Short mmCIF file of C-alpha atoms in Angstrom, two decimals:
data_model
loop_
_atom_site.label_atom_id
_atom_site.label_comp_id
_atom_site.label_asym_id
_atom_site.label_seq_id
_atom_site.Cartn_x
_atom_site.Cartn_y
_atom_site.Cartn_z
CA UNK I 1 0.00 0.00 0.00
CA UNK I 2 1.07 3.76 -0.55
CA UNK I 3 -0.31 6.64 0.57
CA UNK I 4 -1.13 9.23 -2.28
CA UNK I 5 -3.11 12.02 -1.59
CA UNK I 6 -5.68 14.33 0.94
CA UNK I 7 -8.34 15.80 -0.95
CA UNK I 8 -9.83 19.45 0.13
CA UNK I 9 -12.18 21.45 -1.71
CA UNK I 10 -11.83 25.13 -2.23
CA UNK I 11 -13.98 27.80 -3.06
CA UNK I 12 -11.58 30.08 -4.17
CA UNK I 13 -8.64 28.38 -6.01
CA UNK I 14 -6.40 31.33 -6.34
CA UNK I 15 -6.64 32.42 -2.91
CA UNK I 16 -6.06 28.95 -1.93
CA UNK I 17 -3.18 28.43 -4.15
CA UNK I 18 -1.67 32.11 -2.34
CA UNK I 19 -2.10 30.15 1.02
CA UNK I 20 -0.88 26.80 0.02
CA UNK I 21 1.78 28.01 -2.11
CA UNK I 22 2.92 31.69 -1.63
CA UNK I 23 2.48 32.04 1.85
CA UNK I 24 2.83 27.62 3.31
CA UNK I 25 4.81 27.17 0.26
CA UNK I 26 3.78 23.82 -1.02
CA UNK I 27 4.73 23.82 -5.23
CA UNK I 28 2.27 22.82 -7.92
CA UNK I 29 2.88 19.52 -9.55
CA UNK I 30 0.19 18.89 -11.91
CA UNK I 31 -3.54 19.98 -12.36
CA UNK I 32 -6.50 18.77 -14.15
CA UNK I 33 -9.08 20.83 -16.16
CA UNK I 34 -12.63 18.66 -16.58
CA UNK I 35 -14.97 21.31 -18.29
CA UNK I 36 -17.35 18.09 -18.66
CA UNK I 37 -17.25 18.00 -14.67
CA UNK I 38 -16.90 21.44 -14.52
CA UNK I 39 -14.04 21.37 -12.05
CA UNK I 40 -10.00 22.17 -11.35
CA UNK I 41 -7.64 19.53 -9.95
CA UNK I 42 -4.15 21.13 -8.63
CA UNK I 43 -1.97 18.88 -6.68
CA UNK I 44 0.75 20.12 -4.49
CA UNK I 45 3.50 18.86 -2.62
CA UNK I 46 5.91 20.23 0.05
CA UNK I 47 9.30 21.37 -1.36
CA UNK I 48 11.07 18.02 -0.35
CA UNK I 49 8.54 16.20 -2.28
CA UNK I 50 8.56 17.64 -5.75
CA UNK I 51 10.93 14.94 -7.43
CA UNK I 52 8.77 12.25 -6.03
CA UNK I 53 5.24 13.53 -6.45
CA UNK I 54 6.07 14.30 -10.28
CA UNK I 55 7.57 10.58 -10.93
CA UNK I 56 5.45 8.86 -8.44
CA UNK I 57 2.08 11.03 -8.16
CA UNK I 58 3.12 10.80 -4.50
CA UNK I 59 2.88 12.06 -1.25
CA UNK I 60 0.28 15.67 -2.39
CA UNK I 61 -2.22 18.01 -1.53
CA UNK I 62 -5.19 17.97 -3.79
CA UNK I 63 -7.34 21.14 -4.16
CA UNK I 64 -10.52 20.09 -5.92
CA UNK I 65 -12.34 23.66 -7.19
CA UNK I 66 -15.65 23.12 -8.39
CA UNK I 67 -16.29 25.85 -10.92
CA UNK I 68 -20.15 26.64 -9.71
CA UNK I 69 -20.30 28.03 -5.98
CA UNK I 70 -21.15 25.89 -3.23
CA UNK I 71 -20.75 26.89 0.27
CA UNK I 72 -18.66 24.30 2.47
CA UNK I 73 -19.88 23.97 5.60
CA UNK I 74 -20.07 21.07 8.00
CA UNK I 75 -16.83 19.75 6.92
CA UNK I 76 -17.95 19.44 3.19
CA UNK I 77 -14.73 21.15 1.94
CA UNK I 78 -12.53 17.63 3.30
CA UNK I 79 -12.58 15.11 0.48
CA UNK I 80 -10.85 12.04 1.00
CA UNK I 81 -7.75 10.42 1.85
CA UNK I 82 -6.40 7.85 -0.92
CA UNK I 83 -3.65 5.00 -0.82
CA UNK I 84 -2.77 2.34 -3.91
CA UNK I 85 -2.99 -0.98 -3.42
CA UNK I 86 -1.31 -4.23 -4.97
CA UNK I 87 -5.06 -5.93 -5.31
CA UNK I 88 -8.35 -3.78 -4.93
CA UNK I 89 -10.29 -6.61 -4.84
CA UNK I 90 -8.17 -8.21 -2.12
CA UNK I 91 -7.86 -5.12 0.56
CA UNK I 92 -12.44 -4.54 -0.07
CA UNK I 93 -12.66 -8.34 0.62
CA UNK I 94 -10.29 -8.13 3.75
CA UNK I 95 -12.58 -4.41 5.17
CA UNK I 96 -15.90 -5.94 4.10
CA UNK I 97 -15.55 -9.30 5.67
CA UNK I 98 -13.87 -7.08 8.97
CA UNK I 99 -17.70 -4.86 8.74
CA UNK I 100 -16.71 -2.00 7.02
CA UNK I 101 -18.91 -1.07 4.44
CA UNK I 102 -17.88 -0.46 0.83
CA UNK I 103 -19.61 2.60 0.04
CA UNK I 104 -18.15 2.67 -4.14
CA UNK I 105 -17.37 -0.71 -4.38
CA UNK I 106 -14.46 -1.40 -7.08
CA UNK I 107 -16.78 -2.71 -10.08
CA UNK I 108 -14.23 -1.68 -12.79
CA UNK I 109 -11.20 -3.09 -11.22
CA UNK I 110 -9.69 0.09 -10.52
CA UNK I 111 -11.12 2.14 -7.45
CA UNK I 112 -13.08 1.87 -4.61
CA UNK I 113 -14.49 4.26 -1.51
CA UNK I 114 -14.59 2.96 2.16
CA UNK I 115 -15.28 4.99 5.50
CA UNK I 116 -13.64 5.01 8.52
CA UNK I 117 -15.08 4.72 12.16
CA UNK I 118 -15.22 8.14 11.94
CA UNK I 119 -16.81 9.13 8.34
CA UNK I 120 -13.79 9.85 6.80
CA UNK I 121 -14.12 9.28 3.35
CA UNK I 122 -10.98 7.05 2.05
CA UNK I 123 -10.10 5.94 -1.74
CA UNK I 124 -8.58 3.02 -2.73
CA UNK I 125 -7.10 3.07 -6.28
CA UNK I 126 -5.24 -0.43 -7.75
CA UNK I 127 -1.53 0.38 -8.96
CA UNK I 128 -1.36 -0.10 -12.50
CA UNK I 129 -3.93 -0.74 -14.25
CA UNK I 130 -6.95 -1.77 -13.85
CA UNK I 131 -7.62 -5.44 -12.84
CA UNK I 132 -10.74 -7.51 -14.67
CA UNK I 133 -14.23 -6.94 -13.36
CA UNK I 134 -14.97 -9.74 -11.06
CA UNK I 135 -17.86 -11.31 -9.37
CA UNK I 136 -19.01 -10.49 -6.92
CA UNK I 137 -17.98 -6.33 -7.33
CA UNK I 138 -18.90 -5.97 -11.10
CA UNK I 139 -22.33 -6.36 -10.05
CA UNK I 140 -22.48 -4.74 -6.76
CA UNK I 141 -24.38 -1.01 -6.14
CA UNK I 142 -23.03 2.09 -4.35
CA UNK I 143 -23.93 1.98 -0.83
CA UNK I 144 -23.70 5.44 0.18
CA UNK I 145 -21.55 9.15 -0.97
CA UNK I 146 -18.29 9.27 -1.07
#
């Protein structure tokens, strides 16, 4: 397993960018434009991370804008945490049989969404690519947001 990012939602990606990076200075290592989703991805890391966050995707900040306003309240603006794993199928089957719920289970072989004890929202994404759909998460619904 290996941790990748924290998400957090901002309402107001350049002033968030001055905090994160003028003024904390983490450095921007990539960013994602979805006009279809109609949002920004920028992912940061701290200075001594910049060589391995750009070859590895690894250890960053993620600042997810949403281009049409939305207050944040009750916490809203935290996303997620998210780690890669060997086998996605293997780690869901290990939490679900444990109790935890799958909220997203991983249907295309790629990601998945569980919650902690305490509602944290955490994704797991398979290294590489994407393993084949199998029974019995190909078929299975979502069980709750992520």
């Amino acid at each position: 397993m290996r941790y990748l990012h924290t998400m957090v939602r901002v309402k107001d990606l350049d002033q968030a960018l001055h905090f994160y990076g003028t003024l904390f200075g983490l450095q921007e290592v990539r960013r994602t434009e979805n006009e279809k989703g109609r949002f920004t991805l920028v992912f940061l890391a701290a200075p001594g991370d910049v060589d391995h966050a750009q070859s590895r995707l690894s250890p960053c900040l993620e600042l997810t804008y949403n281009w049409d306003t939305e207050d944040y309240t009750g916490g809203r603006n935290f996303g997620h945490l998210a780690y890669e794993v060997d086998d996605v199928y293997a780690i869901c089957q290990k939490l679900m049989d444990a109790g935890v719920t799958i909220n997203r289970p991983p249907r295309d072989g790629n990601m998945a969404f569980v919650r902690s004890p305490d509602g944290i929202s955490i994704e797991i994404l398979q290294k590489g690519e994407p393993l084949a759909p199998q029974e019995p998460w190909s078929s299975m619904e979502n069980t709750g947001a992520w």
